[in-house]
Short mmCIF file of C-alpha atoms and ligand atoms in Angstrom, two decimals:
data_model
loop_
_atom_site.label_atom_id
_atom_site.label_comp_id
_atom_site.label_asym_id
_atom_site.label_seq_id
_atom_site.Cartn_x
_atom_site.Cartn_y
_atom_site.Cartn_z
CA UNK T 15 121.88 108.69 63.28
CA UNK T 16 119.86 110.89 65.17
CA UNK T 17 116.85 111.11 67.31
CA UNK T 18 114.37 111.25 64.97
CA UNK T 19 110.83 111.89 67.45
CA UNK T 20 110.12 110.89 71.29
CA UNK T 21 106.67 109.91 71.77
CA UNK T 22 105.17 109.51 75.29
CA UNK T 23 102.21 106.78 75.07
CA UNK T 24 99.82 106.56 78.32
CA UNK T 25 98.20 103.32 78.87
CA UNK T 26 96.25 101.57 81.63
CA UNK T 27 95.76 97.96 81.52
CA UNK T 28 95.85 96.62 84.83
CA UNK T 29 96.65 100.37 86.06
CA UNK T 30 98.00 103.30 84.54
CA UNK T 31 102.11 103.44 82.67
CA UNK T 32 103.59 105.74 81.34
CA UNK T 33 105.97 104.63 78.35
CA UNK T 34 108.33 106.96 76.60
CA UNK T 35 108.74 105.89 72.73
CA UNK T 36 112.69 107.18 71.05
CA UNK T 37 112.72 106.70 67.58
CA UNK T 38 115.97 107.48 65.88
CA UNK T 39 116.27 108.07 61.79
CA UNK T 40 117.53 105.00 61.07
CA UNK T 41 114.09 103.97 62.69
CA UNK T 42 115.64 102.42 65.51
CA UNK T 43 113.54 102.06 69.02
CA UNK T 44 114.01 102.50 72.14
CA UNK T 45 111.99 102.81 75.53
CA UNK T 46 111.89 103.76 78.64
CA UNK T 47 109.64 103.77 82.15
CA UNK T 48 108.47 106.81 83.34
CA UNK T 49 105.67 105.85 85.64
CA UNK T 50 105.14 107.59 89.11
CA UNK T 51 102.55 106.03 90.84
CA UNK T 52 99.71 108.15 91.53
CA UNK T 53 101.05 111.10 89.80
CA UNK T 54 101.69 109.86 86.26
CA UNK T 55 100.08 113.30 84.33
CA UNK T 56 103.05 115.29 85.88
CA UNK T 57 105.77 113.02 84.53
CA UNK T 58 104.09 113.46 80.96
CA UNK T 59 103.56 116.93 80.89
CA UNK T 60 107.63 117.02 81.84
CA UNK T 61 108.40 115.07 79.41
CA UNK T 62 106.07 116.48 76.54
CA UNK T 63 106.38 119.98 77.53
CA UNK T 64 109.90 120.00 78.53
CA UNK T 65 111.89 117.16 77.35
CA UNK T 66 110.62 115.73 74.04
CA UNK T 67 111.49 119.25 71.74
CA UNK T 68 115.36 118.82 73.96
CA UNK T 69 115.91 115.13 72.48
CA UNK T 70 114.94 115.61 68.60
CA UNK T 71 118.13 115.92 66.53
CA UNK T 72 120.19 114.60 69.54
CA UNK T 73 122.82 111.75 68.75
CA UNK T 74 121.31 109.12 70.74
CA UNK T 75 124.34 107.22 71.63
CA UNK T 76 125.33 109.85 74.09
CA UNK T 77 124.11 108.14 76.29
CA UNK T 78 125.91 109.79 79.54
CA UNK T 79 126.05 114.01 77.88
CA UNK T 80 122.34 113.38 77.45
CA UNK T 81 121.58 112.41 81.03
CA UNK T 82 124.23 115.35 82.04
CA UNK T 83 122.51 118.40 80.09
CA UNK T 84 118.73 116.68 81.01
CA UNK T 85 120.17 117.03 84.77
CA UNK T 86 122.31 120.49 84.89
CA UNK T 87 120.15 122.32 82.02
CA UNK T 88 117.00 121.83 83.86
CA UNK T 89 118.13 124.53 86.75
CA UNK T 90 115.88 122.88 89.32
CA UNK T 91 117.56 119.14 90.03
CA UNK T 92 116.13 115.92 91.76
CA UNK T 93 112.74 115.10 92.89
CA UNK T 94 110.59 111.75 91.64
CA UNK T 95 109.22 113.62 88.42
CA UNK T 96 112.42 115.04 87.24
CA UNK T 97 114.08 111.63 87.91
CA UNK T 98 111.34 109.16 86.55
CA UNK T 99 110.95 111.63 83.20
CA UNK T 100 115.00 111.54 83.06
CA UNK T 101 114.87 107.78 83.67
CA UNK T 102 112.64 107.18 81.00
CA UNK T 103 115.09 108.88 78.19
CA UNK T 104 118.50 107.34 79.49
CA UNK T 105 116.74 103.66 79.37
CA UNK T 106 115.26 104.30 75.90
CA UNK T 107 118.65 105.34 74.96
CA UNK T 108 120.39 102.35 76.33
CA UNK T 109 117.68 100.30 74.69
CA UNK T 110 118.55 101.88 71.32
CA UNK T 111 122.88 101.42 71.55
CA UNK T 112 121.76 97.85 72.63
CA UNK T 113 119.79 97.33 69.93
CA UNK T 114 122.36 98.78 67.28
CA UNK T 115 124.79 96.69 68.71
CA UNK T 116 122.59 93.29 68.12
CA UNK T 117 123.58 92.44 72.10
CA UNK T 118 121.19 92.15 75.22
CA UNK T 119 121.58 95.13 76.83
CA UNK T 120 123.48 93.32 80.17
CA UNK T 121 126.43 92.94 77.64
CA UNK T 122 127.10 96.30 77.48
CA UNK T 123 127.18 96.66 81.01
CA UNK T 124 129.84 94.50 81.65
CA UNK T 125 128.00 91.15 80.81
CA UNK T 126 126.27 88.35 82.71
CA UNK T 127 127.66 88.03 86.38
CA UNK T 128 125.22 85.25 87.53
CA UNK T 129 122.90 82.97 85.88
CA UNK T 130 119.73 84.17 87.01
CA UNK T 131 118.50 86.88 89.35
CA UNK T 132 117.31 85.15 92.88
CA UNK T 133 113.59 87.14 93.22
CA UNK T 134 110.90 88.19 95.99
CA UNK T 135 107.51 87.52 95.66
CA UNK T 136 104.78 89.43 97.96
CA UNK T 137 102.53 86.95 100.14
CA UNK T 138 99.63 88.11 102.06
CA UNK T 139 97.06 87.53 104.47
CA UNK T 140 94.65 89.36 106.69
CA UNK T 141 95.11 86.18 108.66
CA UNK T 142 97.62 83.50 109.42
CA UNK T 143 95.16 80.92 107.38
CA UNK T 144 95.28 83.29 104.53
CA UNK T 145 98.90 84.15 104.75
CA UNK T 146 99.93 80.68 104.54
CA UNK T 147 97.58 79.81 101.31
CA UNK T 148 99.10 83.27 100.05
CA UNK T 149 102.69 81.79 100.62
CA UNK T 150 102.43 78.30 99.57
CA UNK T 151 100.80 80.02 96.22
CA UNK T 152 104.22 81.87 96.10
CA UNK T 153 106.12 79.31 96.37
CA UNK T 154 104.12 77.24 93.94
CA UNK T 155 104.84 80.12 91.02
CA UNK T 156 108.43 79.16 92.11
CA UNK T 157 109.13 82.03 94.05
CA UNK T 158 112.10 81.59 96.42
CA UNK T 159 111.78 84.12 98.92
CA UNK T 160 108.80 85.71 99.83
CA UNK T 161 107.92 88.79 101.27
CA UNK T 162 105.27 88.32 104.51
CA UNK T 163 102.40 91.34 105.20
CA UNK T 164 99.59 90.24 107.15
CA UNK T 165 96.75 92.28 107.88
CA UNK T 166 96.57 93.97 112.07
CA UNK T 167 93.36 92.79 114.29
CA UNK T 168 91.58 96.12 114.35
CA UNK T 169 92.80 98.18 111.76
CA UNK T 170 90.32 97.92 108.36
CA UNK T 171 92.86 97.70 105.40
CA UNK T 172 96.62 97.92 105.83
CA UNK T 173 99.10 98.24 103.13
CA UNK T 174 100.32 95.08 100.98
CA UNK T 175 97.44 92.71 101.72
CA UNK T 176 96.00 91.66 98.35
CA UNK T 177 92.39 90.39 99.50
CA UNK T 178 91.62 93.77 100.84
CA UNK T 179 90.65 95.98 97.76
CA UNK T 180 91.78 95.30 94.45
CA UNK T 181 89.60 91.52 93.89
CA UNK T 182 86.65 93.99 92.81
CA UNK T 183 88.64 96.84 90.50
CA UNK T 184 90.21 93.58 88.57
CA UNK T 185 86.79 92.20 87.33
CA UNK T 186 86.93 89.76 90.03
CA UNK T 187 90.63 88.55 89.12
CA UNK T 188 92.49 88.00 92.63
CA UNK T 189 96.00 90.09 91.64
CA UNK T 190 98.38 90.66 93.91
CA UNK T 191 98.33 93.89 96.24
CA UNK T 192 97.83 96.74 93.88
CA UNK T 193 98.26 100.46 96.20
CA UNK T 194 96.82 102.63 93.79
CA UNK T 195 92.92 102.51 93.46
CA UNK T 196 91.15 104.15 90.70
CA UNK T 197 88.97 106.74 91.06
CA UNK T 198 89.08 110.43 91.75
CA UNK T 199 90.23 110.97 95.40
CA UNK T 200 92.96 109.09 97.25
CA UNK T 201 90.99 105.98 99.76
CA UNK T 202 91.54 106.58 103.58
CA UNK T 203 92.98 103.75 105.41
CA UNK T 204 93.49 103.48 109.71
CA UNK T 205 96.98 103.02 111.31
CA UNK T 206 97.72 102.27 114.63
CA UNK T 207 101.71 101.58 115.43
CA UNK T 208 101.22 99.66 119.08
CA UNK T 209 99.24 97.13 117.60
CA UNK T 210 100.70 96.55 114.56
CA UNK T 211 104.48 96.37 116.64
CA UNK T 212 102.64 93.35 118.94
CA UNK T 213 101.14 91.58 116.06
CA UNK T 214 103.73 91.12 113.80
CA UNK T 215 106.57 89.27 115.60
CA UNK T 216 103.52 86.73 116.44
CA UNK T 217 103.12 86.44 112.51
CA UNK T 218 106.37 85.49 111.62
CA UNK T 219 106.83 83.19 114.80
CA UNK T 220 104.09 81.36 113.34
CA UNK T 221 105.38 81.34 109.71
CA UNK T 222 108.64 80.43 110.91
CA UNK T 223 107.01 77.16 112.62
CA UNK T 224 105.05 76.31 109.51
CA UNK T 225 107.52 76.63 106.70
CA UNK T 226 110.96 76.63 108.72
CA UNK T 227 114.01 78.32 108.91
CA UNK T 228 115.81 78.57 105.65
CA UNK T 229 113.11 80.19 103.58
CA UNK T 230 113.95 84.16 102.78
CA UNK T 231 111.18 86.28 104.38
CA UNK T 232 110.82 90.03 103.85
CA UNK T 233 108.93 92.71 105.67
CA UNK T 234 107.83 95.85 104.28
CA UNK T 235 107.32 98.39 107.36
CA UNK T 236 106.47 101.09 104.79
CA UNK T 237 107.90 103.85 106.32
CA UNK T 238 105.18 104.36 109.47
CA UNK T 239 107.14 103.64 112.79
CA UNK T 240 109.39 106.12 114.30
CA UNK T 241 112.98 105.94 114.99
CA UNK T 242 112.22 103.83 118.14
CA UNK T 243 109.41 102.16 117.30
CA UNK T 244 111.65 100.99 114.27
CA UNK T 245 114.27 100.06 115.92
CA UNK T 246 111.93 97.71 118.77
CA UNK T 247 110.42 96.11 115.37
CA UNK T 248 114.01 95.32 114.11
CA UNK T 249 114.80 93.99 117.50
CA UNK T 250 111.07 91.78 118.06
CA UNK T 251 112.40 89.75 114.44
CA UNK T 252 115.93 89.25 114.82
CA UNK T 253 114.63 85.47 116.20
CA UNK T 254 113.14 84.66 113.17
CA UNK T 255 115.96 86.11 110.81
CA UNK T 256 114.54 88.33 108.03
CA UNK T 257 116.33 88.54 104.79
CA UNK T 258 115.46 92.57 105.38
CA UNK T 259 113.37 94.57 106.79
CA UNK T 260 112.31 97.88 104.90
CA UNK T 261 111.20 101.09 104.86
CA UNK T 262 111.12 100.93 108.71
CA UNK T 263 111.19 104.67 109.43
CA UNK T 264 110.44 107.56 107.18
CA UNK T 265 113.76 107.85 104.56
CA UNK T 266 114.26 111.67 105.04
CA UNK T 267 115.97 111.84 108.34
CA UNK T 268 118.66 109.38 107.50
CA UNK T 269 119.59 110.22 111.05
CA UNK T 270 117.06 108.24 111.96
CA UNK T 271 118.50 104.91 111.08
CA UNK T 272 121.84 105.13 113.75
CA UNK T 273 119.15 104.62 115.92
CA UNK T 274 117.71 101.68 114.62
CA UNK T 275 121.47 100.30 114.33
CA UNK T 276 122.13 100.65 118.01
CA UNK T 277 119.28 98.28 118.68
CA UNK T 278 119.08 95.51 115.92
CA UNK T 279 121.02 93.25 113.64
CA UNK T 280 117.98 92.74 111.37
CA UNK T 281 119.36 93.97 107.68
CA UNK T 282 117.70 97.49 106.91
CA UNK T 283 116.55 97.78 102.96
CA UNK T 284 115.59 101.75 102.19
CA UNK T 285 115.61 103.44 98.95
CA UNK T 286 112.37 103.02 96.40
CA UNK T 287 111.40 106.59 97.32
CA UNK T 288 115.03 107.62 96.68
CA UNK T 289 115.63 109.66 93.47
CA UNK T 290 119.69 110.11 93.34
CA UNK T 291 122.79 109.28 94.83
CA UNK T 292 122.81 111.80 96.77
CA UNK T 293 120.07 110.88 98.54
CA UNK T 294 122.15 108.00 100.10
CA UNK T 295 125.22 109.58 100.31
CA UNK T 296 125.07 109.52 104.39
CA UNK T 297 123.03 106.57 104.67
CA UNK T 298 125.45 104.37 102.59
CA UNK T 299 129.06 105.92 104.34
CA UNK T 300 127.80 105.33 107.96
CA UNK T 301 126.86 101.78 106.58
CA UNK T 302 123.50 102.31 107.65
CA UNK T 303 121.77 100.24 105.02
CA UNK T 304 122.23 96.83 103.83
CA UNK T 305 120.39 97.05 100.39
CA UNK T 306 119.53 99.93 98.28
CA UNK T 307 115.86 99.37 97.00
CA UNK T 308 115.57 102.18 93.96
CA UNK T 309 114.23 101.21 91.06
CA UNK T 310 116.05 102.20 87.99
CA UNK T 311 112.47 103.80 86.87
CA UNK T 312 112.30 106.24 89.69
CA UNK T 313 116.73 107.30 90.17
CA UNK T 314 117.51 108.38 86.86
CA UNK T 315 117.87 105.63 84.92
CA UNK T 316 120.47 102.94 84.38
CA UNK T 317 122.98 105.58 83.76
CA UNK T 318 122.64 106.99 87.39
CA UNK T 319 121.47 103.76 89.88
CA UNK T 320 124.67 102.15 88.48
CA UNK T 321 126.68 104.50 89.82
CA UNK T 322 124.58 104.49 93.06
CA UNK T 323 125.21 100.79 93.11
CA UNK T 324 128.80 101.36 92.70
CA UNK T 325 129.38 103.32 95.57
CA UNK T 326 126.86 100.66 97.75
CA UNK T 327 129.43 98.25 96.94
CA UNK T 328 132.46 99.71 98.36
CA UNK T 329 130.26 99.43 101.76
CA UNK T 330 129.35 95.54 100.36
CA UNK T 331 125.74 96.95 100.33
CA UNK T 332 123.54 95.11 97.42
CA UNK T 333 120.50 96.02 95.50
CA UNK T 334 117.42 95.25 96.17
CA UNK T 335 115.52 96.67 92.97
CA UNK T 336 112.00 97.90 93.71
CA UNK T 337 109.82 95.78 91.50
CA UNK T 338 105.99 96.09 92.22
CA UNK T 339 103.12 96.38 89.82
CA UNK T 340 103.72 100.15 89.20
CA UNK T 341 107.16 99.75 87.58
CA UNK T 342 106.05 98.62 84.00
CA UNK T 343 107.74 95.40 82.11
CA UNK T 344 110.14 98.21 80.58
CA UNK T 345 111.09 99.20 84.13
CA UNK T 346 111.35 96.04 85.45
CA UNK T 347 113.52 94.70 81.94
CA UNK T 348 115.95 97.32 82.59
CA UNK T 349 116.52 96.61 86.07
CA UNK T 350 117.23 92.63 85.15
CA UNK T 351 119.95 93.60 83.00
CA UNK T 352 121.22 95.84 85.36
CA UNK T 353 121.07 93.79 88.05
CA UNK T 354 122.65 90.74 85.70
CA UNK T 355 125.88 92.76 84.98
CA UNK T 356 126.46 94.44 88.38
CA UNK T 357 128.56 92.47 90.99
CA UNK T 358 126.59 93.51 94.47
CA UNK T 359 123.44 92.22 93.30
CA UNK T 360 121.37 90.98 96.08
CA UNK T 361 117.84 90.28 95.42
CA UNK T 362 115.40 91.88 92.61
CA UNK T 363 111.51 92.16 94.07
CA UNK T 364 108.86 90.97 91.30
CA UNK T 365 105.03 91.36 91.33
CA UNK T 366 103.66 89.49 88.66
CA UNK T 367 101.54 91.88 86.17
CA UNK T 368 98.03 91.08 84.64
CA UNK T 369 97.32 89.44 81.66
CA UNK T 370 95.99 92.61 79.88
CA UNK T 371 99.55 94.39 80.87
CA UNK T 372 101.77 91.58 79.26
CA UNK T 373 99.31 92.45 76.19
CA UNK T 374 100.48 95.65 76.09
CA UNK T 375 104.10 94.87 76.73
CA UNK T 376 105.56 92.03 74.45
CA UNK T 377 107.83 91.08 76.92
CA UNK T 378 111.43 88.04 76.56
CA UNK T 379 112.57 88.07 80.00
CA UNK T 380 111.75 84.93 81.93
CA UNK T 381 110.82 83.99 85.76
CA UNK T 382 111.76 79.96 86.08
CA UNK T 383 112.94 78.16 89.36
CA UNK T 384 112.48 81.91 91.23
CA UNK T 385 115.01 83.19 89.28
CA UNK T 386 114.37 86.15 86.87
CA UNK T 387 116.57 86.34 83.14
CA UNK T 388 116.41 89.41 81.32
CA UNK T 389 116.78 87.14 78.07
CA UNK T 390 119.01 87.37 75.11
CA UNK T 391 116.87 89.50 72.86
CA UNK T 392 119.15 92.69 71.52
CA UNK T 393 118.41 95.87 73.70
CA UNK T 394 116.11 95.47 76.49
CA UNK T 395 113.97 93.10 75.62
CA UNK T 396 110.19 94.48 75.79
CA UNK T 397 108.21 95.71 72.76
CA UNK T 398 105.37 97.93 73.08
CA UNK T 399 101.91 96.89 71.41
CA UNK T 400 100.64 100.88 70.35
CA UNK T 401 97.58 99.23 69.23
CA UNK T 402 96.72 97.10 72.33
CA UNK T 403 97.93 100.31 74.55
CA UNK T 404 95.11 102.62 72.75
CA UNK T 405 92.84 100.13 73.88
CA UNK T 406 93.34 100.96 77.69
CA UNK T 407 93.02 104.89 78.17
CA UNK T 408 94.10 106.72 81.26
CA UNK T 409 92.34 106.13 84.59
CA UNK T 410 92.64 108.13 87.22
CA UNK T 411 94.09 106.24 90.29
CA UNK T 412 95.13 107.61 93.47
CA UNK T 413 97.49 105.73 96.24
CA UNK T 414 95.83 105.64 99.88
CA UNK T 415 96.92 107.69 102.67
CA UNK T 416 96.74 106.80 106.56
CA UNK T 417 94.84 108.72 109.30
CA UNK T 418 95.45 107.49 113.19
CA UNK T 419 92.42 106.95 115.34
CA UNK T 420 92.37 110.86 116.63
CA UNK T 421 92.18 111.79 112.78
CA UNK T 422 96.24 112.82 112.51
CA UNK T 423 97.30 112.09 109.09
CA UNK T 424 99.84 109.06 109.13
CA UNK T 425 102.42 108.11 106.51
CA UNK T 426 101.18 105.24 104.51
C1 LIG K 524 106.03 98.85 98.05
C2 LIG K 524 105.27 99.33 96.87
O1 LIG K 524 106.69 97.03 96.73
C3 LIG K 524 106.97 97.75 97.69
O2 LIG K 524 107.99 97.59 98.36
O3 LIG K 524 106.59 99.72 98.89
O4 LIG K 524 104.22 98.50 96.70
C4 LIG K 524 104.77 100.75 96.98
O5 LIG K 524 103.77 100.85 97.91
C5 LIG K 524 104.26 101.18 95.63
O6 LIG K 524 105.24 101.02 94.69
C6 LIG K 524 103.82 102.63 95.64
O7 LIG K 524 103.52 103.04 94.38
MG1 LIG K 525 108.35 99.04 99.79
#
């Protein structure tokens, strides 16, 4: 058996995914996420230019040389597109040995070591009346924990709340936060640290009192405060224990986070914008980190986050899969069997996508009681509809970036 053709199939449904297609010539399947949010074009002109002619007449059940000569024989290593296009072929692969083996795909990573995967849903509000309804709705879908943004008196739109922009480019369908807006420049949104660092301790005081102590809440500080400021946040919610805090500081200068360890207990979560192991080599030995948040879309596939994983868990770090609308139901079935087999699994996040996405994507995992299941199907689970996907070209979508009040660009 051989790899027969690679075919790399753009579709936008709910937003834009990019979907490589292995075919081997026993017609066998496989496929894999590739989708960079925001930059999707470059990932397929990697993998169609530079990648797809590689693959054909390849034995696809090496699995591990493949990922090796797509990582040393490209000269120039790392780096989201590199990664997600790499990604893409090593899960399409693993899809394929799964399927020619007639097992899930968790079973040949060691098999099932829980029942379910315990999952994060994201709740939002621009205010504490909408934040609660947003919660309650959460926890309603059976979500349970649930991940708390809440919109900043005096700043227009802030990341992760869902009423803010996307009830209009869903033809009026309320779906939950979605960063990337279509059209053909990137949307400018206002930051201002101070105020966001005295509003939202007073947000989860609040949720606290309404839906007690034992629920899981998450905060995403998506990477805007510096070291300091980071560390004061981390210190302002250790009263209301948070199951993590994330992305509190920007992830390049891990030196950043000793600071933020000196000053709180709250557990740090960093990682989705990570691409390889090495990229938490010093943040994982100085135990600096309490969950590593890559998604196995964006660090190389399954092949290379389990071996990032492996080394977390010699510091009893856990994953914390990224999981938001713009890793497709490919990316997120890989990362459910992945996270199924490993033993420091911690918690997997999950934004539910639209109706017109799970028509594209013929999906057998399951969400029930807040727990995800990757499902029993052989390989990973998701088939993709070619017709449905035609249906949905290409839209150009850009994520927003942040300006402070004097016009400085801000990280967003
Ligand atoms: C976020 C993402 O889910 C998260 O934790 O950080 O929504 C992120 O903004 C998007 O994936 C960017 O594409
Ligand atoms: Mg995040």
């Amino acid at each position: 058996m051989i790899i027969d053709r690679a075919d790399v199939i753009v579709t936008s449904p709910d937003r834009n995914f990019v979907t490589l297609k292995i075919t081997t010539s026993d017609g066998v399947t496989g496929l894999g996420d590739a989708t960079l949010n925001g930059r999707e074009l470059a990932v397929v002109a990697y993998l169609t230019e530079h990648v797809v002619p590689l693959l054909i007449g390849r034995d696809p059940a090496r699995i591990e040389d493949t990922w090796q000569f797509l990582y040393r024989s490209a000269y120039w290593r790392r780096g989201p597109v590199t990664m997600a296009a790499i990604a893409a072929v090593d899960v399409a692969l693993w899809d394929i040995k799964a399927k020619v083996a007639g097992l899930p795909l968790y079973q040949l990573l060691g098999g099932a070591s829980r029942t379910g995967l315990l999952t994060y849903g994201h709740a939002s509000g621009k205010d504490l009346e909408e934040l609660f309804d947003s919660v309650r709705d959460h926890q309603e879908q059976g979500y349970k924990a649930i991940r708390v943004q809440t919109g900043v008196p005096g700043l227009k739109s802030i990341y992760g709340i869902a009423s803010n922009a996307t009830f209009d480019a869903n033809n009026g369908v309320r779906y939950d936060h979605e960063p990337a807006q279509r059209g053909a420049l990137p949307n400018e949104e206002d930051w201002d640290t101070r105020s966001y660092l005295r509003h939202v301790p007073t947000v989860f005081e609040a949720v606290r009192a309404e839906f007690g102590p034992e629920i899981p809440l998450l905060h995403d500080g998506h990477h805007r405060m510096t070291p300091i400021q980071a560390a004061r946040l981390g210190k302002s919610l250790e009263p209301y224990d948070l199951f993590w805090l994330e992305d509190v500081t920007p992830a390049e200068n891990p030196e950043a986070l000793r600071l933020v360890r000196q000053h709180t207990t709250t557990p740090l979560a960093i990682g989705e914008i990570f691409n390889t192991v090495w990229d938490y080599q010093q943040i994982i030995r100085e135990q600096l980190i309490d969950y590593v948040r890559s998604a196995v879309t964006h660090t190389g596939g399954i092949t290379h986050l389990k071996k990032v994983l492996e080394y977390a868990s010699q510091y009893q770090i856990k994953s914390g899969m990224h999981g938001p609308t713009d890793i497709s139901p490919v990316g997120m079935a890989a990362a459910m069997h992945l996270g199924l087999a490993i033993h420091n699994f911690g918690i997997q996040e999950y934004m539910k996508h639209g109706a017109k996405t799970d028509e594209v994507f013929e999906q057998s995992f399951t969400f029930e009681d807040g727990m995800l299941h990757p499902g029993e199907q052989p390989g990973i689970g998701v088939e993709l509809n070619e017709q449905a996907a035609a249906a949905y070209p290409y839209a150009q979508a850009y994520l927003p970036y942040n300006r402070l009040a004097d016009g400085t660009v801000h990280d967003w």
